[in-house]
Tab-separated table of C-alpha atoms in Angstrom:
chain	number	residue	atom	x	y	z
L	15	UNK	CA	10.481	9.627	-10.587
L	16	UNK	CA	10.331	12.738	-9.217
L	17	UNK	CA	11.719	10.698	-6.256
L	18	UNK	CA	14.647	8.761	-8.324
L	19	UNK	CA	15.152	12.022	-9.750
L	20	UNK	CA	16.357	13.466	-6.096
L	21	UNK	CA	18.327	10.748	-5.412
L	22	UNK	CA	16.116	7.715	-3.533
L	23	UNK	CA	16.796	4.426	-4.390
L	24	UNK	CA	14.484	1.627	-3.749
L	25	UNK	CA	12.972	-0.411	-5.467
L	26	UNK	CA	8.997	-0.256	-6.461
L	27	UNK	CA	6.788	-3.651	-7.453
L	28	UNK	CA	3.323	-3.666	-8.981
L	29	UNK	CA	1.774	-6.868	-8.865
L	30	UNK	CA	-0.814	-7.821	-11.091
L	31	UNK	CA	-1.426	-7.426	-14.845
L	32	UNK	CA	-4.248	-4.922	-15.403
L	33	UNK	CA	-4.749	-2.854	-18.057
L	34	UNK	CA	-2.621	-0.428	-17.497
L	35	UNK	CA	0.189	-2.028	-17.728
L	36	UNK	CA	1.611	-0.920	-21.604
L	37	UNK	CA	1.476	2.932	-20.201
L	38	UNK	CA	2.749	1.892	-17.329
L	39	UNK	CA	5.918	-0.166	-19.151
L	40	UNK	CA	6.117	3.122	-20.974
L	41	UNK	CA	6.734	5.727	-17.873
L	42	UNK	CA	9.217	3.448	-16.296
L	43	UNK	CA	10.928	3.761	-20.059
L	44	UNK	CA	10.591	7.106	-20.415
L	45	UNK	CA	11.867	8.106	-16.350
L	46	UNK	CA	14.610	5.505	-17.246
L	47	UNK	CA	13.227	3.727	-14.104
L	48	UNK	CA	14.347	-0.052	-15.171
L	49	UNK	CA	15.360	-2.037	-12.750
L	50	UNK	CA	13.142	0.376	-10.058
L	51	UNK	CA	9.917	0.230	-10.657
L	52	UNK	CA	9.480	-3.655	-12.072
L	53	UNK	CA	6.081	-4.686	-12.672
L	54	UNK	CA	6.089	-8.416	-11.886
L	55	UNK	CA	2.974	-9.072	-12.925
L	56	UNK	CA	0.168	-11.898	-12.389
L	57	UNK	CA	0.638	-13.665	-9.442
L	58	UNK	CA	-0.634	-17.484	-7.943
L	59	UNK	CA	1.308	-16.507	-4.613
L	60	UNK	CA	1.734	-12.620	-4.304
L	61	UNK	CA	2.155	-13.198	-0.947
L	62	UNK	CA	5.813	-13.957	-1.475
L	63	UNK	CA	6.450	-10.972	-2.756
L	64	UNK	CA	4.096	-8.972	0.404
L	65	UNK	CA	5.967	-10.356	3.122
L	66	UNK	CA	9.595	-9.418	1.669
L	67	UNK	CA	8.219	-5.817	1.061
L	68	UNK	CA	9.513	-2.912	3.597
L	69	UNK	CA	5.429	-1.669	2.904
L	70	UNK	CA	2.708	-2.317	1.269
L	71	UNK	CA	1.126	0.441	-1.141
L	72	UNK	CA	-2.586	1.053	-2.232
L	73	UNK	CA	-3.074	3.887	-3.972
L	74	UNK	CA	-6.113	3.202	-5.536
L	75	UNK	CA	-9.212	6.249	-6.484
L	76	UNK	CA	-11.505	4.054	-5.542
L	77	UNK	CA	-11.856	0.862	-3.096
L	78	UNK	CA	-14.588	-1.196	-1.285
L	79	UNK	CA	-13.042	-3.174	1.856
L	80	UNK	CA	-9.666	-4.383	-0.036
L	81	UNK	CA	-8.479	-8.318	0.987
L	82	UNK	CA	-5.302	-6.791	-0.037
L	83	UNK	CA	-4.535	-4.684	3.427
L	84	UNK	CA	-5.846	-7.198	5.721
L	85	UNK	CA	-3.198	-9.423	4.492
L	86	UNK	CA	-0.720	-7.962	3.929
L	87	UNK	CA	-1.614	-6.838	7.826
L	88	UNK	CA	-1.613	-10.319	8.741
L	89	UNK	CA	2.391	-10.844	6.927
L	90	UNK	CA	3.017	-8.160	9.513
L	91	UNK	CA	3.746	-5.453	6.722
L	92	UNK	CA	3.001	-2.215	7.159
L	93	UNK	CA	0.114	-0.146	4.761
L	94	UNK	CA	0.485	3.100	2.996
L	95	UNK	CA	-3.014	3.538	1.281
L	96	UNK	CA	-5.525	6.506	0.076
L	97	UNK	CA	-8.029	6.947	1.909
L	98	UNK	CA	-11.107	5.727	0.498
L	99	UNK	CA	-13.823	2.960	0.843
L	100	UNK	CA	-13.469	1.667	3.828
L	101	UNK	CA	-9.433	1.775	4.072
L	102	UNK	CA	-10.430	3.629	6.874
L	103	UNK	CA	-11.797	0.468	8.741
L	104	UNK	CA	-8.686	-1.442	7.940
L	105	UNK	CA	-5.245	1.093	8.465
L	106	UNK	CA	-4.976	2.973	11.674
L	107	UNK	CA	-2.886	6.263	10.654
L	108	UNK	CA	0.482	5.964	12.650
L	109	UNK	CA	0.151	2.173	13.732
L	110	UNK	CA	-0.368	-0.336	11.564
L	111	UNK	CA	0.688	2.308	8.532
L	112	UNK	CA	-0.381	5.958	6.920
L	113	UNK	CA	-4.110	7.144	5.393
L	114	UNK	CA	-3.522	9.405	2.721
L	115	UNK	CA	-5.585	11.919	0.652
L	116	UNK	CA	-5.946	10.762	-3.392
L	117	UNK	CA	-3.392	13.265	-4.068
L	118	UNK	CA	-0.425	13.234	-6.152
L	119	UNK	CA	1.554	15.408	-4.489
L	120	UNK	CA	0.338	13.683	-0.971
L	121	UNK	CA	1.388	10.649	-2.445
L	122	UNK	CA	4.810	12.102	-3.073
L	123	UNK	CA	5.276	13.111	-0.224
L	124	UNK	CA	4.074	10.245	1.880
L	125	UNK	CA	6.633	8.383	0.020
L	126	UNK	CA	9.294	11.051	0.816
L	127	UNK	CA	8.299	11.158	4.736
L	128	UNK	CA	8.369	6.690	4.334
L	129	UNK	CA	12.217	6.896	2.803
L	130	UNK	CA	13.809	9.278	5.054
L	131	UNK	CA	11.958	8.027	8.279
L	132	UNK	CA	13.213	3.741	7.735
L	133	UNK	CA	12.760	4.247	11.984
L	134	UNK	CA	8.440	4.475	11.553
L	135	UNK	CA	9.084	1.333	9.379
L	136	UNK	CA	10.631	-0.599	12.356
L	137	UNK	CA	8.146	0.730	14.450
L	138	UNK	CA	4.717	-0.271	12.346
L	139	UNK	CA	6.411	-3.955	12.001
L	140	UNK	CA	7.052	-4.344	15.400
L	141	UNK	CA	2.957	-3.326	16.564
L	142	UNK	CA	2.068	-5.383	14.337
L	143	UNK	CA	3.320	-8.309	15.263
L	144	UNK	CA	0.546	-8.397	17.112
L	145	UNK	CA	-1.932	-7.735	14.851
L	146	UNK	CA	-5.117	-10.305	15.006
L	147	UNK	CA	-7.860	-10.562	12.022
L	148	UNK	CA	-11.211	-10.939	13.289
L	149	UNK	CA	-13.236	-12.098	10.818
L	150	UNK	CA	-16.603	-11.325	13.193
L	151	UNK	CA	-15.106	-7.650	13.993
L	152	UNK	CA	-14.515	-6.748	10.510
L	153	UNK	CA	-18.046	-8.110	9.550
L	154	UNK	CA	-19.610	-6.092	12.106
L	155	UNK	CA	-17.828	-3.603	10.984
L	156	UNK	CA	-18.864	-4.354	7.661
L	157	UNK	CA	-22.806	-4.184	8.652
L	158	UNK	CA	-22.008	-0.595	9.773
L	159	UNK	CA	-20.709	1.277	7.515
L	160	UNK	CA	-24.176	-0.652	5.318
L	161	UNK	CA	-26.468	-0.210	8.463
L	162	UNK	CA	-27.417	-2.945	8.567
L	163	UNK	CA	-28.536	-4.529	11.670
L	164	UNK	CA	-27.127	-7.782	13.123
L	165	UNK	CA	-30.130	-9.249	14.471
């Protein structure tokens, strides 16, 4: 709501249908953000929405190693993500997206920065044209995280 009140205009699309849906709907209504924050619900093919996005955001309190980040990167979409779980193994700050702390103020400033610097989005999208998902490398990284030796 704060960014909208400051004159920023953008669409924020939320894919999924979790238990927080009604709280989010109420928040959208209370802040007059209908048409700006859109609840897409569950989707059998969320990739069509991700592919259209300028940025994919995953702002979680906790995560493991989310496939959704790999999927966004494969589609060439920069990622804004909280630096939790194994996400720092997936997102290289300034190269494939932006890593931030799980802090409301920091999230606000990061979104504002991205909105103020669309050139960064274009630069990261250009870098992502050469992004290659390599399952062997990913598996080795996971084994290192858990300190498991692949003998």
